[in-house]
Short mmCIF file of C-alpha atoms in Angstrom, two decimals:
data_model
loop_
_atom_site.label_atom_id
_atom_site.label_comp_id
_atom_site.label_asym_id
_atom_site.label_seq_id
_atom_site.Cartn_x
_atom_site.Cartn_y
_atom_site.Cartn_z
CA UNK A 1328 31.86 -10.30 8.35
CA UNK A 1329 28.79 -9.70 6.55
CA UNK A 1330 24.79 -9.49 7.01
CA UNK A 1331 23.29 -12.41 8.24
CA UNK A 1332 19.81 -13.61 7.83
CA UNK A 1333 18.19 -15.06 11.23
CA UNK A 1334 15.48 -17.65 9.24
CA UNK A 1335 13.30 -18.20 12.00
CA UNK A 1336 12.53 -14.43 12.35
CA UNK A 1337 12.49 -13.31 8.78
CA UNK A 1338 8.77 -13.37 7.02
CA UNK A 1339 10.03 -12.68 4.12
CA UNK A 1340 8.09 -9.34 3.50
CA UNK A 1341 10.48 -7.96 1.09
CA UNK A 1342 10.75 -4.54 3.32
CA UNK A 1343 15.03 -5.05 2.77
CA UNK A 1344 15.14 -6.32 -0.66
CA UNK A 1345 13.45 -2.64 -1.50
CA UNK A 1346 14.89 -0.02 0.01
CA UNK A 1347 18.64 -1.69 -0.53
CA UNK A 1348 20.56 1.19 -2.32
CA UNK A 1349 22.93 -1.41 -4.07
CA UNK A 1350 20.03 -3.68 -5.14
CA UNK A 1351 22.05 -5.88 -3.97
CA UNK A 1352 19.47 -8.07 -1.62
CA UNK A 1353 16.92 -9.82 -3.38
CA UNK A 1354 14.27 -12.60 -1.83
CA UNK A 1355 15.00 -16.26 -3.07
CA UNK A 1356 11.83 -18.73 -2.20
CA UNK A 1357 10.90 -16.50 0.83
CA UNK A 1358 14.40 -15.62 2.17
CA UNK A 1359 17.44 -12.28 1.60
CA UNK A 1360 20.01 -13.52 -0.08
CA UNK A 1361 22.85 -10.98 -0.95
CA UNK A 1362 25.19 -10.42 -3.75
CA UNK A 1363 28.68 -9.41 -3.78
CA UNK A 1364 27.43 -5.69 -3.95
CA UNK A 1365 26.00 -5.74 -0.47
CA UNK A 1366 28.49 -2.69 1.10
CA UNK A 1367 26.94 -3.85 4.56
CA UNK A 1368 25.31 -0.09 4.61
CA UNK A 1369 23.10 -2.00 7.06
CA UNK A 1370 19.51 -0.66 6.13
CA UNK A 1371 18.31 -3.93 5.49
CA UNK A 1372 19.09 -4.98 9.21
CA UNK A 1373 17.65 -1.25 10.39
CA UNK A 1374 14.14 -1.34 8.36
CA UNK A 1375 13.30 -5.28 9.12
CA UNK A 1376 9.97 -5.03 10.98
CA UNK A 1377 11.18 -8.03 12.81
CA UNK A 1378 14.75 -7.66 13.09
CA UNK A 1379 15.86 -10.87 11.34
CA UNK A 1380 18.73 -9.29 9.66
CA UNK A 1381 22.19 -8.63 11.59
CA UNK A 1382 25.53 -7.39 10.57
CA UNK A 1383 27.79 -9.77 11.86
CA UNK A 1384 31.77 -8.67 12.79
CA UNK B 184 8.87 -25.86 -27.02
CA UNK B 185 8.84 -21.67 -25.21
CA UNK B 186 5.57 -20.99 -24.31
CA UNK B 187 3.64 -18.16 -25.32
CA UNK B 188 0.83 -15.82 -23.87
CA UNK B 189 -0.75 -12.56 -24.79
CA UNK B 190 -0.53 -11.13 -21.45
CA UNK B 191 1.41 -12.74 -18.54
CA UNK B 192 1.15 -11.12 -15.47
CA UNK B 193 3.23 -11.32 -12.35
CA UNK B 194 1.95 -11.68 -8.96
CA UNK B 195 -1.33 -12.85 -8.20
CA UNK B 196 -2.08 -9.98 -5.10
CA UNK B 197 -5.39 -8.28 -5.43
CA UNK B 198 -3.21 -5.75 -8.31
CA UNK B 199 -2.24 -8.90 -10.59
CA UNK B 200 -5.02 -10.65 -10.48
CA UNK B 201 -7.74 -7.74 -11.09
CA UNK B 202 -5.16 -6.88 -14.24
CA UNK B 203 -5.23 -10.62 -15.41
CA UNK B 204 -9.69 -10.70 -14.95
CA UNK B 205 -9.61 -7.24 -17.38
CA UNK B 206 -7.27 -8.59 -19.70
CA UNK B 207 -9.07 -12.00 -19.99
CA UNK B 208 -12.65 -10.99 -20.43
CA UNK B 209 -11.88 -9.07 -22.97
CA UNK B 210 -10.59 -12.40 -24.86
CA UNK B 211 -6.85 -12.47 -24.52
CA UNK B 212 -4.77 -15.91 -23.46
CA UNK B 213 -3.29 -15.01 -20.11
CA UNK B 214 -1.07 -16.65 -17.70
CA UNK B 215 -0.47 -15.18 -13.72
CA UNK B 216 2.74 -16.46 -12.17
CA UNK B 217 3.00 -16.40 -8.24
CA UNK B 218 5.88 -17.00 -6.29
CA UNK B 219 3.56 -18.17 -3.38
CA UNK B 220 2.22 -21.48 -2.83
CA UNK B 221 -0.68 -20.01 -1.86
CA UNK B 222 -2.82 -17.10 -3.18
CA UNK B 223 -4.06 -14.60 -0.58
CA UNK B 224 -1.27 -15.45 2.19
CA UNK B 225 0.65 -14.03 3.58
CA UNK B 226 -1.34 -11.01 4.38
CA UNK B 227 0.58 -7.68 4.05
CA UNK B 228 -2.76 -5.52 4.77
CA UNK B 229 -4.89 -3.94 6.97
CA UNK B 230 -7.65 -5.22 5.19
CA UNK B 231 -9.63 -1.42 4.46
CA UNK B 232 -11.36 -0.41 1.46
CA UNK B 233 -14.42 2.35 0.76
CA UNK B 234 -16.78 1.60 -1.01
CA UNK B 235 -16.20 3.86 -3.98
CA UNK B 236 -12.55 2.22 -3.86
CA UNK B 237 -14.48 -0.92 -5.18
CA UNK B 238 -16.69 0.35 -7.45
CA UNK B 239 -13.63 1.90 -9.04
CA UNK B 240 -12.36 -1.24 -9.51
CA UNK B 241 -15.18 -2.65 -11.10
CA UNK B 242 -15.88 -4.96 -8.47
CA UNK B 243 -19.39 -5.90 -6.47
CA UNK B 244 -19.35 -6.26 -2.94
CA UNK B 245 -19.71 -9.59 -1.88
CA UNK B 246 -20.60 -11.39 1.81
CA UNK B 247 -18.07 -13.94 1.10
CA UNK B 248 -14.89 -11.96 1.64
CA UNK B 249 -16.15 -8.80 3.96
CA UNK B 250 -15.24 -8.97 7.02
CA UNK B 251 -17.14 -5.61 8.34
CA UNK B 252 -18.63 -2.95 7.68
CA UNK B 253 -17.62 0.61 8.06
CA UNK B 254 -19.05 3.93 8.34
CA UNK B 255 -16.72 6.18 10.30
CA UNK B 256 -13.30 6.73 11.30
CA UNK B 257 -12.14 7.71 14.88
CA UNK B 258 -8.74 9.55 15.20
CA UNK B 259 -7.01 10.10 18.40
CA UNK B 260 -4.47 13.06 18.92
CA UNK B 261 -1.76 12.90 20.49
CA UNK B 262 -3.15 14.46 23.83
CA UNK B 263 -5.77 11.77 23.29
CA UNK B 264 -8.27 14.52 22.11
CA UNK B 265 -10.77 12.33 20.01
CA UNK B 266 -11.94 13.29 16.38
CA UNK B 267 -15.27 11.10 15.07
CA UNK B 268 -15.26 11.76 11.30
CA UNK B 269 -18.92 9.75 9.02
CA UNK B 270 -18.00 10.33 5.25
CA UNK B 271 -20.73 10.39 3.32
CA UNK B 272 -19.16 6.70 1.61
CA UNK B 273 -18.53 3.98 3.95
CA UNK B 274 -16.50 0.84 3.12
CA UNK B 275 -15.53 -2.87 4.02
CA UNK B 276 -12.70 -4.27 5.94
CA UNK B 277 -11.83 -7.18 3.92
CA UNK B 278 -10.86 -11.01 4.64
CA UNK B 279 -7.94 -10.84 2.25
CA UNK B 280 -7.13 -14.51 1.94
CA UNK B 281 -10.87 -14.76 0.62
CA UNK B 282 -10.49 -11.73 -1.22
CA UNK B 283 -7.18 -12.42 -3.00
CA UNK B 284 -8.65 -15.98 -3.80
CA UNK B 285 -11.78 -15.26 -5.11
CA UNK B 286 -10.50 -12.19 -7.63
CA UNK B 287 -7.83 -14.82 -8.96
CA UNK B 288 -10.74 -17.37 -9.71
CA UNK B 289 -12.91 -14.85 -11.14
CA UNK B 290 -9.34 -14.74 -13.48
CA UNK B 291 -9.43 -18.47 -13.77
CA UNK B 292 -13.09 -18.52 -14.43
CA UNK B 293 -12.62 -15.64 -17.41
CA UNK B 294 -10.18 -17.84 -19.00
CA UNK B 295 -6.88 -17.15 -16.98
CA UNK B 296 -3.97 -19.63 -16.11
CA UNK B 297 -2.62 -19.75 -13.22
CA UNK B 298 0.41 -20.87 -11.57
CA UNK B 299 2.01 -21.08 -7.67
CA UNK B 300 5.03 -21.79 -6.98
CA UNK B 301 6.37 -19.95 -9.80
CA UNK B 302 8.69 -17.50 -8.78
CA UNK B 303 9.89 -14.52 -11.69
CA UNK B 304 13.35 -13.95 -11.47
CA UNK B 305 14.09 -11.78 -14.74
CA UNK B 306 12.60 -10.22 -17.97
CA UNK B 307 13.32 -11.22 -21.59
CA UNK B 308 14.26 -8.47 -23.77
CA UNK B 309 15.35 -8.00 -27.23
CA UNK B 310 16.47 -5.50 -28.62
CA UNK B 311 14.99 -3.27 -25.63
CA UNK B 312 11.99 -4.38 -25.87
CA UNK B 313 10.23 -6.94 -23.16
CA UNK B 314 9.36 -9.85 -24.92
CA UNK B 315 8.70 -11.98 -21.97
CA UNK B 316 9.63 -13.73 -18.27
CA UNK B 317 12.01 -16.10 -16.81
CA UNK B 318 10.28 -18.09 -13.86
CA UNK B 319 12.50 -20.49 -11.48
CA UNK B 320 10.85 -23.96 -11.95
CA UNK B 321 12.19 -27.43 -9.93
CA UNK B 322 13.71 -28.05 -13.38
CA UNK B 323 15.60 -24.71 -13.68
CA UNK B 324 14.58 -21.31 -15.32
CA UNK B 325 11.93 -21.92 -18.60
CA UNK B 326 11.26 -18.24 -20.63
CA UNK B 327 7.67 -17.54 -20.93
CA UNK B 328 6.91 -15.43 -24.20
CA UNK B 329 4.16 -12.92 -24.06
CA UNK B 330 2.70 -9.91 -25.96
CA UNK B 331 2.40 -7.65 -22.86
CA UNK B 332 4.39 -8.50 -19.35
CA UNK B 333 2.34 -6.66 -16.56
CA UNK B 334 4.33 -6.93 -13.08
CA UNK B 335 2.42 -6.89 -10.38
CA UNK B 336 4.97 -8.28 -8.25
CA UNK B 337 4.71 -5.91 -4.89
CA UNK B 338 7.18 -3.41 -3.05
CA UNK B 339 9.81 -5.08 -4.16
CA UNK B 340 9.40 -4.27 -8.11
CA UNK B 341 11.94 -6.80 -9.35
CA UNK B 342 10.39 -6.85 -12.73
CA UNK B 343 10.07 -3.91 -12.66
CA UNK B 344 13.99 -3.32 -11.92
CA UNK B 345 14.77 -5.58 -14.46
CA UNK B 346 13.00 -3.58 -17.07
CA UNK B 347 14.91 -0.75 -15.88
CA UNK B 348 11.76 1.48 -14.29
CA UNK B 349 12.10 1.19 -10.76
CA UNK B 350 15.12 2.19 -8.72
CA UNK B 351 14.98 0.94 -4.95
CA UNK B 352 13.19 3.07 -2.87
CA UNK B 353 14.69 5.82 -0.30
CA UNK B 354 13.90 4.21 2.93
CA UNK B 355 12.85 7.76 3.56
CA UNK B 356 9.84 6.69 1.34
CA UNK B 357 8.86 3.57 3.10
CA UNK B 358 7.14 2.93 6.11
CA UNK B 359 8.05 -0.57 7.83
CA UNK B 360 5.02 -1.89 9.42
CA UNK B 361 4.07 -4.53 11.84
CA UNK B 362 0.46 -5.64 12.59
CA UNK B 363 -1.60 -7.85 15.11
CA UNK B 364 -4.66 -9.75 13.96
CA UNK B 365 -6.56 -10.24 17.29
CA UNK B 366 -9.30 -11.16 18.76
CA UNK B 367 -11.25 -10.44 22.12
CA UNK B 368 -10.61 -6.15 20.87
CA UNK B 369 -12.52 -4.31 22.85
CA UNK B 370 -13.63 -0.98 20.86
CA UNK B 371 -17.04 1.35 21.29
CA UNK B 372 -17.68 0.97 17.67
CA UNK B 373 -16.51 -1.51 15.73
CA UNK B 374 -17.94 -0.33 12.56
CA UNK B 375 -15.71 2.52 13.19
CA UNK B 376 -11.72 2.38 11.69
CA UNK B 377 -9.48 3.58 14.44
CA UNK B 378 -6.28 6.00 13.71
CA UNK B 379 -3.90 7.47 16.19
CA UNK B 380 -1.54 9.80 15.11
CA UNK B 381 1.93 10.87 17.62
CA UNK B 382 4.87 11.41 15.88
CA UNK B 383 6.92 10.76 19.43
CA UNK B 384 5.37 6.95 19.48
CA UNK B 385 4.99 6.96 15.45
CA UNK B 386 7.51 8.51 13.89
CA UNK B 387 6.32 9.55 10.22
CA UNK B 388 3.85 6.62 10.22
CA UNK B 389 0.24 6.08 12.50
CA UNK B 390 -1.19 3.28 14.46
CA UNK B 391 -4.32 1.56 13.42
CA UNK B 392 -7.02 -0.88 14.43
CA UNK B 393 -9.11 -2.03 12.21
CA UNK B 394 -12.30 -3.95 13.41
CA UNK B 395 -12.84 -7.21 11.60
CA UNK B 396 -15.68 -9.57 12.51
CA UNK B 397 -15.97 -12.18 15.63
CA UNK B 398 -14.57 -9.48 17.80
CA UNK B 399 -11.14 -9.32 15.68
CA UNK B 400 -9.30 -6.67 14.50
CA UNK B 401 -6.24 -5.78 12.58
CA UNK B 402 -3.67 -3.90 15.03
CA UNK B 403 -1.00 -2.40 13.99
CA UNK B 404 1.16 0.42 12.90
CA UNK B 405 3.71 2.11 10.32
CA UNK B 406 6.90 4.41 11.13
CA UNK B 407 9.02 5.59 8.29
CA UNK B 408 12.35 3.25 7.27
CA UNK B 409 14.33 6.32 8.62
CA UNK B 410 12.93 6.08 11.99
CA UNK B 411 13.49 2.80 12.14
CA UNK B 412 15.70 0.45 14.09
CA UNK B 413 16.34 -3.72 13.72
CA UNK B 414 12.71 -5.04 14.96
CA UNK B 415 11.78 -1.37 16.18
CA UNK B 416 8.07 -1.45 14.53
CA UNK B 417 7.25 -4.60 16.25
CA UNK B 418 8.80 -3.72 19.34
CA UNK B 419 6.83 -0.29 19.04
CA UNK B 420 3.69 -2.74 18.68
CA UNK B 421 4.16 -4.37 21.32
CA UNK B 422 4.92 -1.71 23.99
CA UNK B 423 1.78 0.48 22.37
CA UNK B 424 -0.59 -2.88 22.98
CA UNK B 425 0.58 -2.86 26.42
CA UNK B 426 1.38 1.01 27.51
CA UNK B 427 -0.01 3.65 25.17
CA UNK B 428 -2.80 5.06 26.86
CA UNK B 429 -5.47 4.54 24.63
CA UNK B 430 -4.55 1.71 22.75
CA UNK B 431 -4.00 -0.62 25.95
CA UNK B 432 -7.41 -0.09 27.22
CA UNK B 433 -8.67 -1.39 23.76
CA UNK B 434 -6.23 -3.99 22.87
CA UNK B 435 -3.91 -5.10 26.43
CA UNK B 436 -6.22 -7.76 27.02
CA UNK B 437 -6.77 -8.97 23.29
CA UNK B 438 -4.82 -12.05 21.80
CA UNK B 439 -3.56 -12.19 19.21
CA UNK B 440 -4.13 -14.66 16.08
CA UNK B 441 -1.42 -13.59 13.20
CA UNK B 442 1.65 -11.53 13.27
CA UNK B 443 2.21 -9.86 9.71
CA UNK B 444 4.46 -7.42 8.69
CA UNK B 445 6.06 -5.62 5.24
CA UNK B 446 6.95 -2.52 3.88
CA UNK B 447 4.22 0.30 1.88
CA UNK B 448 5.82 2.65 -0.36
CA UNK B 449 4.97 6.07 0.50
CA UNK B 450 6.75 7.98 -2.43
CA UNK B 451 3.98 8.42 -5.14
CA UNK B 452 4.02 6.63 -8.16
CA UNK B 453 7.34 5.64 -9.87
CA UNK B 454 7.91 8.39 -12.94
CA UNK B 455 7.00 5.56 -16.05
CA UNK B 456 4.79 2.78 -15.85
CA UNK B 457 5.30 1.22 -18.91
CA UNK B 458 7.77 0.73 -21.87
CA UNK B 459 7.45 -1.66 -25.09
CA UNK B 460 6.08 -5.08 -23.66
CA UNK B 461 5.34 -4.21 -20.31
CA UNK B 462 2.95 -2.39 -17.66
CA UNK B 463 3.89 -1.89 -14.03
CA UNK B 464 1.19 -1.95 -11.33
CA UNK B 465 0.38 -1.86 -7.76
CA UNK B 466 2.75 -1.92 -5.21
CA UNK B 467 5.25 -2.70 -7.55
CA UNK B 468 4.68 0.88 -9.32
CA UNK B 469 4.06 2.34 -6.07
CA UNK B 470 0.56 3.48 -6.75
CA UNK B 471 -0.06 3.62 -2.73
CA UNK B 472 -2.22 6.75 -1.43
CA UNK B 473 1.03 8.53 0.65
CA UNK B 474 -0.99 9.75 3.32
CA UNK B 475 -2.85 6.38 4.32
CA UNK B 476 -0.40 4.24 2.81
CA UNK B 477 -3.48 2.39 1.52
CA UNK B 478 -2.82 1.02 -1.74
CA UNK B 479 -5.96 -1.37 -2.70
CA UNK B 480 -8.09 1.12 -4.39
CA UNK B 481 -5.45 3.01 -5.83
CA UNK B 482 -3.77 -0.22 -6.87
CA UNK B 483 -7.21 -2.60 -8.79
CA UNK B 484 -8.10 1.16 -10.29
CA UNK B 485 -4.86 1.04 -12.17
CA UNK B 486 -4.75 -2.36 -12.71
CA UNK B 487 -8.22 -2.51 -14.36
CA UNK B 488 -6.43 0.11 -16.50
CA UNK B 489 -3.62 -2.12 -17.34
CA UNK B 490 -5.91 -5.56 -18.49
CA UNK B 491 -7.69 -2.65 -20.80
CA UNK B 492 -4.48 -1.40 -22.20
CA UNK B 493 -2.65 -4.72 -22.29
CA UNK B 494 -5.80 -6.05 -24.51
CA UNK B 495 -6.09 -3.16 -26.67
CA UNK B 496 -1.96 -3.75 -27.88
CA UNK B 497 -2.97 -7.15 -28.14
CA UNK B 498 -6.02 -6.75 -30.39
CA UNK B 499 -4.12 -3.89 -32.18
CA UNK B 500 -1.11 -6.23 -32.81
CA UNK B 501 1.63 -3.30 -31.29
CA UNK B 502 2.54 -3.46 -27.88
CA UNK B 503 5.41 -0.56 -27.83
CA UNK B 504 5.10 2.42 -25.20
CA UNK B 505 3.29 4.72 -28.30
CA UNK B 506 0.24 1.95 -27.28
CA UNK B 507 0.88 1.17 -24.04
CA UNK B 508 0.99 4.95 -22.52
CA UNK B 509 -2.34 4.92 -22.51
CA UNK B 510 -2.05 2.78 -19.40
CA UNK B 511 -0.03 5.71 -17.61
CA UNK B 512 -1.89 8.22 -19.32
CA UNK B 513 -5.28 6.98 -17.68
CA UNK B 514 -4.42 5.91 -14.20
CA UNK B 515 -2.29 9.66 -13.65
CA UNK B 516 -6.31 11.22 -14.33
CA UNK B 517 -7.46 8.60 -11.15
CA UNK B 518 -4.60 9.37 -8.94
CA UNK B 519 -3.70 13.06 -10.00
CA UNK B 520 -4.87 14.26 -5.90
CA UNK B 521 -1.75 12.33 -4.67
CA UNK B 522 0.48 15.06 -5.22
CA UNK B 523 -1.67 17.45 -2.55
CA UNK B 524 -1.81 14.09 -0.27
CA UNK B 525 1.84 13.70 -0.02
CA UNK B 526 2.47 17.79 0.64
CA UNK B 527 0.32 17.02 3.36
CA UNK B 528 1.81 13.79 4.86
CA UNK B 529 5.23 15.43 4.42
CA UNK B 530 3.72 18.84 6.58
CA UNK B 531 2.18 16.76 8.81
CA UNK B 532 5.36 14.56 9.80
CA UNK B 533 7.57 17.65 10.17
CA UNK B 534 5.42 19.32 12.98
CA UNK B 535 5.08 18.07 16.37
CA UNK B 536 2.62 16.69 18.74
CA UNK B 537 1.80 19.82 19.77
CA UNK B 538 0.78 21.52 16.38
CA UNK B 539 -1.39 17.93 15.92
CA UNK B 540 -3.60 18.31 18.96
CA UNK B 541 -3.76 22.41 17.67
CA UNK B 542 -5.05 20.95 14.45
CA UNK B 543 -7.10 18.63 16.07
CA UNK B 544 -8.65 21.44 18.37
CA UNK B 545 -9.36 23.39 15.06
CA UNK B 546 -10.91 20.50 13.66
CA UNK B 547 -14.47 20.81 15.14
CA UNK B 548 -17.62 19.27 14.19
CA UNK B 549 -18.94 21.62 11.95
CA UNK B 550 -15.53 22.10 9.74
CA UNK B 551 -14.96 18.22 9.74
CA UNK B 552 -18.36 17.52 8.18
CA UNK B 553 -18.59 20.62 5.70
CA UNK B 554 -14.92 19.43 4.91
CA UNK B 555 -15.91 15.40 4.34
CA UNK B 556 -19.57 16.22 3.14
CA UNK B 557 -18.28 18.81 0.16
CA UNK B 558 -21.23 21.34 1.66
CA UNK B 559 -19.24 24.37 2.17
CA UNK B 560 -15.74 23.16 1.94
CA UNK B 561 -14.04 25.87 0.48
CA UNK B 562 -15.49 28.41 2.89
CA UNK B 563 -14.64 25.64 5.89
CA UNK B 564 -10.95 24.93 4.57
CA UNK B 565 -10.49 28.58 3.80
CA UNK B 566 -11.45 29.57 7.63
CA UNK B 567 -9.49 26.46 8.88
CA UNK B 568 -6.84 27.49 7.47
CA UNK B 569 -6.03 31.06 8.15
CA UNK B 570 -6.84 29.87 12.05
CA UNK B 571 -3.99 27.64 11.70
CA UNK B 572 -1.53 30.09 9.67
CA UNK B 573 -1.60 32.64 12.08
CA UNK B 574 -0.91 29.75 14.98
CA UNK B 575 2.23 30.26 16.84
CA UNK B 576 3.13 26.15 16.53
CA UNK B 577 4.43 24.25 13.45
CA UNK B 578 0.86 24.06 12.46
CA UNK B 579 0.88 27.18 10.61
CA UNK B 580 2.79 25.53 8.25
CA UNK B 581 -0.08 23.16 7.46
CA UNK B 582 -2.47 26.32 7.39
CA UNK B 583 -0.37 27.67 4.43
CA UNK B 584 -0.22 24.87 2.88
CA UNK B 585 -4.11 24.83 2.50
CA UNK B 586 -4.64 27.74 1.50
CA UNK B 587 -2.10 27.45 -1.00
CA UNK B 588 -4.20 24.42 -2.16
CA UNK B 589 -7.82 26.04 -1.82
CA UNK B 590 -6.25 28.89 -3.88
CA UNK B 591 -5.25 26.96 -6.73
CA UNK B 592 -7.75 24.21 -6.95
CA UNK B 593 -11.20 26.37 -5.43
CA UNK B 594 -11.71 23.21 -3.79
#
């Protein structure tokens, strides 16, 4: 359960951290890290330019 | 010991760092934290500017960081129906690294500090007011005092957010991009910046290339967060590089040096700037044109503003909103046309490809140049217009719209 970040992929462009409604994403030295608020809404995963960002279960 | 600035500003992008050079020639002690190691990377850009964008900013054009020079734009319908539009201004596309570096030593040189590696994480605040930053050091987070915070910090607007002016944006009012820097691009005029507009292959966004020197060029496209999918707008890249009519025959056999992606706010401008202690610029404020998406002019314009403002509190000794409005106050005058620029973008993405090769078809020669020359505008837009209104495709919509516009403004 939960998003997961694929590190390789992500170029840490920020695209998730601001469009996520709960503000619950936020970019620590480069990479998504999420906070108990994440709902898994999934927008993160569906705006990444890349698609570094899964929701996993 | 806490240390103590008159201005610190975060982000050292082209926003922060124009901000920090106002503020600093006009004698305060300022300090620019960036979370990057590196100023000027990565690039999140496609690198165009006019040249009245500059001059707006107060800055002189300068060898060292243009890349090429620019005096039309070609846009492609959908039907592949070819518009060639000279403003009377041409512009630069710009070798951001150089760019972004140079502005923040022209900072350093005026007197700025400036730190990498520095990551902001939170604002101070007492008793509502900003009264400084909290950066994440190797030693854990130090509080850096200042007069005036101004947070420059990009699309993401964390200070912003901590200050409690920015909300996260509607993904509705973002387009995720993905972009090629290339080489071996093949294109008829490469002084020429290259727009393709089809809402089938872009969905609320364009495709670009932008012609850099060496035979480079910056490739790439928008499509709103909406439309989007996991990895859709550099799938969509890809598949436009190699299939898309047009677009292959220029690019398919290019190769390609960078991949770079991010997000651009598209919403207009955040509703307040600024509150006692601190300015919000850039990106962060999302002062991005939301037709274009371009946000460099827009962006240094307001910035200058903000190293004014931020050294006026400071020489006045009062840094609350009363002073610092004048920031907001200012910048609304530059950008007051964004309004009429998002009507459009919004009319624009809700018709379909075949109301934009009818608008293309209306746009001939003679109306495009009265329209980007100013000679005869209103009497162009005006005919324009009611040829589109009483169109039987989704392109009347856009005809209304103008006249609407020509109506109240007499454009």
């Amino acid at each position: 359960m939960g998003m997961t970040v694929d590190e390789t992929r992500c170029l840490g462009c920020a695209a998730c951290a601001a469009i996520c409604p709960e503000d619950a994403l936020t970019l620590v030295r480069g990479t998504p890290e999420f906070s108990e608020d994440c709902t898994e809404c999934s927008w993160c995963a569906k705006v990444c330019p890349v698609g570094a960002i899964k929701r996993e279960g | 010991m806490t240390e103590r600035y008159d201005v610190v500003v975060v982000g050292a992008g082209p926003c922060g760092s124009r901000a920090a050079l106002e503020a600093a020639e006009r004698g305060c002690d300022v300090l620019v934290l960036e979370k990057g190691a590196e100023i000027g990377v990565p690039k999140q850009c496609a690198e165009g500017i006019s040249h009245q964008g500059l001059e707006d900013a107060g800055i002189e054009p300068r060898d060292e960081w243009i890349s090429q020079e620019i005096e039309s734009f070609t846009i492609f319908a959908p039907n592949g129906e070819e518009l060639h539009v000279i403003p009377p201004d041409g512009g630069y596309v710009l070798e951001r690294k150089l760019f972004d570096k140079w502005l923040a030593a022209e900072a350093a040189k005026a007197g700025a500090e400036i730190r990498v590696n520095s990551p902001v994480i939170d604002v101070v605040k007492e008793e509502g007011r900003v009264k400084g930053v909290v950066v994440d050091t190797p030693s854990g987070p130090e509080v850096v005092e200042a007069e005036v915070v101004i947070a420059a910090d990009g699309i993401e607007s964390r200070v912003a957010r901590a200050a409690g002016l920015a909300e996260p944006l509607d993904p509705d009012d973002m387009c995720t991009c993905a972009q090629y820097e290339m080489v071996g691009v093949d294109l008829e005029d490469e002084h020429s910046l290259y727009f393709f507009v089809d809402l089938e292959w872009f969905p609320g966004g364009y495709f670009w290339i932008f012609p850099k020197s060496g035979g480079r060029a910056n490739v790439g496209l928008g499509i709103r967060g909406t439309e989007s999918d996991p990895g859709r707008a550099k799938e969509i890249l890809d598949r436009a590089i190699e299939e898309h009519p047009v677009i292959s025959e220029l690019v398919g056999e290019a190769k390609v040096l960078e991949l770079n992606v991010g997000g651009v706010p598209v919403s207009g401008p955040i509703e307040r700037t600024y509150d006692d202690g601190i300015m919000v610029v850039g990106d962060a404020a999302r002062q991005v044109n939301p037709l274009t998406g371009g946000g460099l002019h827009s962006g240094m314009v307001c910035a200058r503003i903000a190293g004014e403002v931020a050294a006026e509190a400071v020489e006045e000794g009062d840094a609350s909103a009363s002073v610092l409005k004048r920031y907001e106050k200012e910048w609304r005058k530059e950008l007051k046309r964004y309004d009429f620029l998002k009507e459009v973008c919004e009319t624009l993405r809700k018709m379909d490809n075949e109301a934009l090769n009818r608008l293309a078809e209306a746009l001939d020669d003679e109306t495009l140049m009265a329209i980007v020359s100013g000679k005869g505008r209103k009497k162009a837009l005006m005919r324009l217009a009611k040829e589109l209104k009483s169109d039987p495709s989704s392109v009347s919509k856009f005809g209304s719209l103008l006249i609407k516009y020509v109506m109240k403004t007499g454009w």
